[in-house]
mmCIF file of C-alpha atoms and ligand atoms in Angstrom:
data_model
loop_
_atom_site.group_PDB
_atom_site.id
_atom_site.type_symbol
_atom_site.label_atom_id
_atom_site.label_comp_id
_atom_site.label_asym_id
_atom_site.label_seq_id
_atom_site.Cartn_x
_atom_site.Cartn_y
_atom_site.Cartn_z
ATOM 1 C CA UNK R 1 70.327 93.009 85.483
ATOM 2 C CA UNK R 2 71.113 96.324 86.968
ATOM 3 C CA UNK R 3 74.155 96.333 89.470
ATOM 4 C CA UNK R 4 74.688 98.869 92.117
ATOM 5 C CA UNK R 5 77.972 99.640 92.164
ATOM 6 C CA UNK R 6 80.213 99.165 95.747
ATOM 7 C CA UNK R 7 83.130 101.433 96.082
ATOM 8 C CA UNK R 8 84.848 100.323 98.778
ATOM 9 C CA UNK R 9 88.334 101.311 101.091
ATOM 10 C CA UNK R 10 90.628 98.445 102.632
ATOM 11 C CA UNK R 11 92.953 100.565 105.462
ATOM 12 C CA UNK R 12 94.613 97.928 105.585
ATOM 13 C CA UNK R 13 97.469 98.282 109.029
ATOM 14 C CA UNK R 14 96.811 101.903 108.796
ATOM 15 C CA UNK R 15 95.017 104.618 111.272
ATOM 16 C CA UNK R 16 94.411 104.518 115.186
ATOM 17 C CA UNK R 17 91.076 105.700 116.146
ATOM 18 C CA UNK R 18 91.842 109.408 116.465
ATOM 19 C CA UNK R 19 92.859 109.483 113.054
ATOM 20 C CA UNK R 20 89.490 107.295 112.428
ATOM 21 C CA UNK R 21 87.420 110.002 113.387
ATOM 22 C CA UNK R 22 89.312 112.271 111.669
ATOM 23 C CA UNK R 23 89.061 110.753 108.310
ATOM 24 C CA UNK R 24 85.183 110.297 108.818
ATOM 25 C CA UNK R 25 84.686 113.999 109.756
ATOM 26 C CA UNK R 26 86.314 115.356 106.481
ATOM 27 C CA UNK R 27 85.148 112.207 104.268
ATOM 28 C CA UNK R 28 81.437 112.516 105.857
ATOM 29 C CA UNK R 29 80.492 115.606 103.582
ATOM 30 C CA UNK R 30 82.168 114.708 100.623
ATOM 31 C CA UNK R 31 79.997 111.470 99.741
ATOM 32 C CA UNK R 32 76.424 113.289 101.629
ATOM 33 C CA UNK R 33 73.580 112.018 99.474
ATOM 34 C CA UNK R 34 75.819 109.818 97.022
ATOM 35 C CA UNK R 35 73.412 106.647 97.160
ATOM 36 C CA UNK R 36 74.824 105.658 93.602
ATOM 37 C CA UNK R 37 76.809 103.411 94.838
ATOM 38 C CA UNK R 38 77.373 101.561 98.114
ATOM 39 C CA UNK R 39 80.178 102.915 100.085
ATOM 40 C CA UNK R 40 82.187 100.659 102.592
ATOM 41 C CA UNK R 41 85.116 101.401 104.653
ATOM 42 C CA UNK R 42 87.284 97.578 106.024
ATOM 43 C CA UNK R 43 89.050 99.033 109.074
ATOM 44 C CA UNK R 44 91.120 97.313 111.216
ATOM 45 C CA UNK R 45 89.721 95.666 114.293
ATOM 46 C CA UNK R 46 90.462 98.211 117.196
ATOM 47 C CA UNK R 47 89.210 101.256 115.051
ATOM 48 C CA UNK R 48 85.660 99.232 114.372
ATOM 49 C CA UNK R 49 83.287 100.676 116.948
ATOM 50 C CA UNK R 50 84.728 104.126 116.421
ATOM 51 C CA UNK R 51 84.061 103.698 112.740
ATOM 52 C CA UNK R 52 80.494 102.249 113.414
ATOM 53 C CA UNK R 53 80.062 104.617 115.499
ATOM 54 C CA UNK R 54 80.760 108.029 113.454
ATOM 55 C CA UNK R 55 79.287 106.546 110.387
ATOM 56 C CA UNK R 56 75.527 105.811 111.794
ATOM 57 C CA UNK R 57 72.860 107.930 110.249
ATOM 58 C CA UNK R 58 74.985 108.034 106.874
ATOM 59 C CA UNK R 59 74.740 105.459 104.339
ATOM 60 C CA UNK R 60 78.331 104.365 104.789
ATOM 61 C CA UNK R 61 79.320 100.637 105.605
ATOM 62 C CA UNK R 62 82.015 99.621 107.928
ATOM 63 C CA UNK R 63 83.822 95.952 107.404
ATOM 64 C CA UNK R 64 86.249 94.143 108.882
ATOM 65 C CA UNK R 65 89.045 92.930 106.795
ATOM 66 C CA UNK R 66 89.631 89.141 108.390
ATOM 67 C CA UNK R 67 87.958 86.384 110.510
ATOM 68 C CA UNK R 68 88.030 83.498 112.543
ATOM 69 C CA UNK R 69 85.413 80.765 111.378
ATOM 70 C CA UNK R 70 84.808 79.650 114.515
ATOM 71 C CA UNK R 71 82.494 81.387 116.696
ATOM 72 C CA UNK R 72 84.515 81.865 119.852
ATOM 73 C CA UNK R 73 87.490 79.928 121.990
ATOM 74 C CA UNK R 74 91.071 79.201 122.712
ATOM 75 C CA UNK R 75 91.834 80.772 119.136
ATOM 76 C CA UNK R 76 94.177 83.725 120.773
ATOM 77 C CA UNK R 77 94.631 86.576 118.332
ATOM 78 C CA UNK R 78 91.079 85.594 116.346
ATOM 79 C CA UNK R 79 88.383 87.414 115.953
ATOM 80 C CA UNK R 80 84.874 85.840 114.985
ATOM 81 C CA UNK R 81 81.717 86.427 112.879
ATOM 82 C CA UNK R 82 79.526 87.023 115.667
ATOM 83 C CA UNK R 83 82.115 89.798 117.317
ATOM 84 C CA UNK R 84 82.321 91.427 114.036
ATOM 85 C CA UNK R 85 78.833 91.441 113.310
ATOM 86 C CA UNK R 86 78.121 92.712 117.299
ATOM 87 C CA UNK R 87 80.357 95.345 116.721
ATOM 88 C CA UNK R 88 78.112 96.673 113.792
ATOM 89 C CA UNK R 89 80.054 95.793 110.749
ATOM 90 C CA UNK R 90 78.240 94.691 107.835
ATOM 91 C CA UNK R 91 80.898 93.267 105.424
ATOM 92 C CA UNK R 92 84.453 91.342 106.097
ATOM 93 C CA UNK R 93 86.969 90.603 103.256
ATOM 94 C CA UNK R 94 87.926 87.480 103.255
ATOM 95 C CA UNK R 95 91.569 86.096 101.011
ATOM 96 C CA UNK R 96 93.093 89.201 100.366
ATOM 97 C CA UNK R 97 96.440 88.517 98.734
ATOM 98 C CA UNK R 98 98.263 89.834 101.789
ATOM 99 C CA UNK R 99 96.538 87.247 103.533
ATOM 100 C CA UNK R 100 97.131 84.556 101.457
ATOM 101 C CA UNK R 101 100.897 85.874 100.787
ATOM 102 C CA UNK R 102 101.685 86.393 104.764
ATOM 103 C CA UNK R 103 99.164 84.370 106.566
ATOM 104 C CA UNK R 104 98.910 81.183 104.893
ATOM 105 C CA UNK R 105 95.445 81.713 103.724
ATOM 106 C CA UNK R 106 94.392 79.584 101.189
ATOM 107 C CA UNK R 107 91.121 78.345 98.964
ATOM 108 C CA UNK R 108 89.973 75.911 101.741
ATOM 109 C CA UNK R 109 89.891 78.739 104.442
ATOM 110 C CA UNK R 110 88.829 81.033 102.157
ATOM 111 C CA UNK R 111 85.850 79.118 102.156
ATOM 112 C CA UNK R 112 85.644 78.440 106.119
ATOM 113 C CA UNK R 113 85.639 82.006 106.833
ATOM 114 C CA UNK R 114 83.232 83.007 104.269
ATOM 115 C CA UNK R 115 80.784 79.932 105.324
ATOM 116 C CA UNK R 116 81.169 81.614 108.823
ATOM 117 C CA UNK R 117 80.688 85.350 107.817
ATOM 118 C CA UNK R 118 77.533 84.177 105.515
ATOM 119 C CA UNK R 119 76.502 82.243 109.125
ATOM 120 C CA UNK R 120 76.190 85.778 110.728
ATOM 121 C CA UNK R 121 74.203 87.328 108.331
ATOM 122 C CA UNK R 122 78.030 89.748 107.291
ATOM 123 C CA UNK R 123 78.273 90.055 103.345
ATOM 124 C CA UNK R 124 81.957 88.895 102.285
ATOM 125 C CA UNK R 125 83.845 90.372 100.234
ATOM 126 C CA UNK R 126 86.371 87.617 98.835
ATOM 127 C CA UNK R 127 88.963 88.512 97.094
ATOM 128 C CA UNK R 128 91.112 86.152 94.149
ATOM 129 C CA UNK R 129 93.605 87.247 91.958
ATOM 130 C CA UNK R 130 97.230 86.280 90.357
ATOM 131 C CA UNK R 131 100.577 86.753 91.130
ATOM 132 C CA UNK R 132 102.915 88.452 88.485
ATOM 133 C CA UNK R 133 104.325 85.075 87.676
ATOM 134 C CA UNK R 134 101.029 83.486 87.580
ATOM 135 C CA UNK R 135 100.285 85.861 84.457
ATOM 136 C CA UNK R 136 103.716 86.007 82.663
ATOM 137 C CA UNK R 137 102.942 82.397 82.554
ATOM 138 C CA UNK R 138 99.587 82.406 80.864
ATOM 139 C CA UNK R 139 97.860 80.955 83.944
ATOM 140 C CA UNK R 140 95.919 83.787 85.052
ATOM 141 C CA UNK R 141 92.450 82.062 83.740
ATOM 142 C CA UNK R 142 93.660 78.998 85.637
ATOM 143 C CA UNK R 143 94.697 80.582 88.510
ATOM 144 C CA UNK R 144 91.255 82.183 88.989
ATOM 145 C CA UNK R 145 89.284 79.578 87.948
ATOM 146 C CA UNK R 146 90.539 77.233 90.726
ATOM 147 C CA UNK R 147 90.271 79.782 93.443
ATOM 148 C CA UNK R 148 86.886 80.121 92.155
ATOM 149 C CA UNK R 149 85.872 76.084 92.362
ATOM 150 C CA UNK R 150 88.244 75.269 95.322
ATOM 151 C CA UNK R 151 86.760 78.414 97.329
ATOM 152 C CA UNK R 152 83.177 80.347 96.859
ATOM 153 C CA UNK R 153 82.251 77.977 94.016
ATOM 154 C CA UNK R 154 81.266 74.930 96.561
ATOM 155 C CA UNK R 155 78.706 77.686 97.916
ATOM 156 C CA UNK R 156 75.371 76.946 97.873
ATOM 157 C CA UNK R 157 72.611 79.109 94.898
ATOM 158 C CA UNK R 158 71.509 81.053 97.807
ATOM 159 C CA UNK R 159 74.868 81.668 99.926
ATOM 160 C CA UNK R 160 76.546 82.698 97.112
ATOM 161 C CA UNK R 161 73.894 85.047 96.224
ATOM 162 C CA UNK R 162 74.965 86.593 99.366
ATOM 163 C CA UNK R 163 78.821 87.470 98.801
ATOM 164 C CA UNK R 164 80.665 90.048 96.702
ATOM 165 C CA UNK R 165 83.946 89.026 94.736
ATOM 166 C CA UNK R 166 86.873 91.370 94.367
ATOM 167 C CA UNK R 167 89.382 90.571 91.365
ATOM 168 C CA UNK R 168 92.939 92.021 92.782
ATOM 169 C CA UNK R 169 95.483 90.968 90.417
ATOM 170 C CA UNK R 170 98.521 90.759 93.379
ATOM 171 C CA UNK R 171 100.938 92.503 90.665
ATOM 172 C CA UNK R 172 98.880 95.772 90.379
ATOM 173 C CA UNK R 173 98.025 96.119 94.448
ATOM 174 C CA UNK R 174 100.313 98.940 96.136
ATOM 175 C CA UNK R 175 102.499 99.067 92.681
ATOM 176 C CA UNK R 176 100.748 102.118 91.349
ATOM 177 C CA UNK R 177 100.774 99.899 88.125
ATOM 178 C CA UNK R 178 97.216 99.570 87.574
ATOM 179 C CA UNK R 179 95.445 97.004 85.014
ATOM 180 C CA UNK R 180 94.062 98.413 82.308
ATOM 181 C CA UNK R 181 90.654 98.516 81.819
ATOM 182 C CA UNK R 182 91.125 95.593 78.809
ATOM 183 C CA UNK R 183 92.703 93.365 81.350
ATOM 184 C CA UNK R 184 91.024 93.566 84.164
ATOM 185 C CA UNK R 185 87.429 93.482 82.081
ATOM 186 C CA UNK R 186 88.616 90.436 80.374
ATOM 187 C CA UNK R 187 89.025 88.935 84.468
ATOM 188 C CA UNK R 188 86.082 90.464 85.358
ATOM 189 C CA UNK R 189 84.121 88.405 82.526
ATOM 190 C CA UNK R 190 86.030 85.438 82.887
ATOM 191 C CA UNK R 191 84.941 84.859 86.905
ATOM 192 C CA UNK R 192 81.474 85.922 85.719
ATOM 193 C CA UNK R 193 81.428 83.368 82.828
ATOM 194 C CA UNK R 194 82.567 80.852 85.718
ATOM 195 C CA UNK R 195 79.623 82.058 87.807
ATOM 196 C CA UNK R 196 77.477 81.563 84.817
ATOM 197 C CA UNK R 197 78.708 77.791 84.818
ATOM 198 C CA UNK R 198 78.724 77.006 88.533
ATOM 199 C CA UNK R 199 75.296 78.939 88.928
ATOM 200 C CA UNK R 200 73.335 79.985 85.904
ATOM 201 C CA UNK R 201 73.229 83.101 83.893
ATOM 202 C CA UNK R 202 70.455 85.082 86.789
ATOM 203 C CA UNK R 203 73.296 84.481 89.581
ATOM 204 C CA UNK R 204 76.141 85.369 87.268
ATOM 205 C CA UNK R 205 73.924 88.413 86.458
ATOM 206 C CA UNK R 206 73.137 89.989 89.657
ATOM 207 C CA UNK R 207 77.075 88.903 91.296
ATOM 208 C CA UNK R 208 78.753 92.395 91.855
ATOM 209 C CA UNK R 209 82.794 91.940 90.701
ATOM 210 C CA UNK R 210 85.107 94.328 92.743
ATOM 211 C CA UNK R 211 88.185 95.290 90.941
ATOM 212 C CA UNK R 212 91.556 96.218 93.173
ATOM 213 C CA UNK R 213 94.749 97.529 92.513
ATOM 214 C CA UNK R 214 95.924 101.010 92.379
ATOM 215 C CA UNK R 215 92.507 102.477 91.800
ATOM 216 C CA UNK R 216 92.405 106.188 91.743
ATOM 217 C CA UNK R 217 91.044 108.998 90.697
ATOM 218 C CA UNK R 218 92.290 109.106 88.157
ATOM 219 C CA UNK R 219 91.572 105.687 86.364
ATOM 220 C CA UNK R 220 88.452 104.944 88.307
ATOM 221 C CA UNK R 221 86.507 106.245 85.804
ATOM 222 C CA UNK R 222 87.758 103.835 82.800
ATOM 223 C CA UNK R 223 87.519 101.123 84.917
ATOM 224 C CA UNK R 224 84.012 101.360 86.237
ATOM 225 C CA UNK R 225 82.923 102.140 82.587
ATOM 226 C CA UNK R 226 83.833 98.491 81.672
ATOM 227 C CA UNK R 227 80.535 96.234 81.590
ATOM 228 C CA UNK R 228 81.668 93.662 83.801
ATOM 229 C CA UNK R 229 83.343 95.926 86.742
ATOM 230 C CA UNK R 230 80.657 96.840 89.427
ATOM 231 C CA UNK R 231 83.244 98.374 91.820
ATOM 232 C CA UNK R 232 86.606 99.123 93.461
ATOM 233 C CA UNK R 233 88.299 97.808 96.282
ATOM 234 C CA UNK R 234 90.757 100.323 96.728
ATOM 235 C CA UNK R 235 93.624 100.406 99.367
ATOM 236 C CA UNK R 236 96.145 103.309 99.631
ATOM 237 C CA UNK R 237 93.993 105.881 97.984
ATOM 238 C CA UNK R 238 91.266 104.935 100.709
ATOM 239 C CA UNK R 239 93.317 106.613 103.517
ATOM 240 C CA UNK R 240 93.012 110.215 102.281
ATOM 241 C CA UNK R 241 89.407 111.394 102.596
ATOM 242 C CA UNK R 242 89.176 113.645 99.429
ATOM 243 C CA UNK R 243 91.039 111.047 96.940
ATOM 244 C CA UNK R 244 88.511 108.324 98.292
ATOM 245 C CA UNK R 245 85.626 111.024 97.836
ATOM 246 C CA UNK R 246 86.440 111.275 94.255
ATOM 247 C CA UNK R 247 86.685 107.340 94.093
ATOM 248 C CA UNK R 248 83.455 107.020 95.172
ATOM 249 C CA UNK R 249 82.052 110.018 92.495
ATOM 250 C CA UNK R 250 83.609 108.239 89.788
ATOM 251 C CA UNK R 251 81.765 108.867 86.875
ATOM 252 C CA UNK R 252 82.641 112.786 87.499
ATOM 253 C CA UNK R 253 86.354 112.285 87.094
ATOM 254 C CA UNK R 254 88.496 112.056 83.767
ATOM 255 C CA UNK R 255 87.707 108.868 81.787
HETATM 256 P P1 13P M 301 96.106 99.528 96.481
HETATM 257 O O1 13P M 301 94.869 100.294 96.053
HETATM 258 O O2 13P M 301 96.934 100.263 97.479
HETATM 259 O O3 13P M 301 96.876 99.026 95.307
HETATM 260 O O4 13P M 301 95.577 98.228 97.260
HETATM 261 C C1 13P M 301 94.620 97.416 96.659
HETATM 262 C C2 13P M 301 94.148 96.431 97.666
HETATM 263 O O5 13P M 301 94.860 95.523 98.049
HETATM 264 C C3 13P M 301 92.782 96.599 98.176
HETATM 265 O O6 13P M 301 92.370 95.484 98.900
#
């Protein structure tokens, strides 16, 4: 079954909304008419409107990059479904390492929040991956496979239908040390062959796998040429409009 690919930025703690704009204006032009692929932007909460806002009437997608699964409250600091989704966003990641690292986030909120996003109609983007010790220690295929069943995998057919998963191996995110295209295809069919269990081989099929980790221009093209990679989520090369133009033209840079 035919995938359409999803490049797509995290910002991460990075940009205020002048420099928002800013990054829109040049990156605006440089991905005009590139409907190969779906191109998202996560932002961080106070730039959202302003991101919304200079991306309509473009094909580009704005997310946020947390929630709250509640829908509103004494929760101070949180920020809901319903706000992100009335502020025009489209997507929310959900787990990121950082979050899990920093934040306590774990499997079981993992699945709150994406049970919440789902609620609003958002698409989540969840993200799993190991730690460096986690793979020096030959557990990488049971590291993923529990954040799989403890988190999206209690999902119903049709809810999980509805997210996107991003592989980010924590070892290779902000390192510059990328996986190679071996490794991270061999993740990439491992969570799809757990799909495949959990779901059946149409699901596991049509499931778009992110990968993350010091994608750039220069090895985006390797990795999206692996069969079981339908995208990056891609943090520090995201910030600078022409690297992140190139990102999302992949197939035109050096293999
Ligand atoms: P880098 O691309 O900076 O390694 O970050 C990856 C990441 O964490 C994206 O969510």
């Amino acid at each position: 079954m035919a995938r359409k690919p999803v490049i797509a930025g995290n910002w991460k703690m990075f940009k205020t909304v002048e420099e928002t704009v800013r990054f829109f204006d040049e990156f605006k032009p440089l991905v005009a008419g590139a409907d190969h692929c779906e191109v998202l932007l996560c932002t961080p909460f106070p730039v959202l409107t302003a991101a919304v806002e200079t991306v309509r009437g473009t094909g580009i997608a704005i997310g946020a990059q947390n929630l709250y699964w509640e829908k509103q409250g004494a929760f101070t600091g949180e920020v809901s479904a319903p706000m992100i989704k009335a502020a025009g966003c489209s997507h929310v990641l959900v787990g990121h390492s950082e979050r899990r690292q920093y934040f306590g986030e774990t499997d079981a909120t993992v699945l709150k929040r994406t049970l919440a996003a789902l609620e609003e109609g958002l698409t989540p983007v969840v993200c799993i991956g190991e730690t460096l010790d986690e793979r020096e220690s030959g557990a990488t295929e049971a590291v993923l496979a529990t954040q799989f069943t403890d988190g999206v995998g209690s999902l119903t057919p049709d809810q999980f239908s509805r997210i996107i998963i991003a592989y980010e191996p924590v070892w290779a995110i902000g390192t510059g040390r990328t996986a190679t295209p071996e490794i991270a295809e061999e993740a990439h069919r491992f969570i799809r062959q757990k799909v495949a269990e959990k779901f059946g081989a149409g699901l596991a099929g049509g499931m778009r796998i992110l990968y993350g980790g010091s994608v750039k221009p220069d090895n985006v093209n390797s990795l999206m040429s692996c069969e079981n990679i339908d995208g990056g989520l891609v943090g520090g090369a995201s910030l600078k409009p022409e690297d992140f133009a190139k990102i999302v033209h992949f197939a035109d840079q050096p293999a």
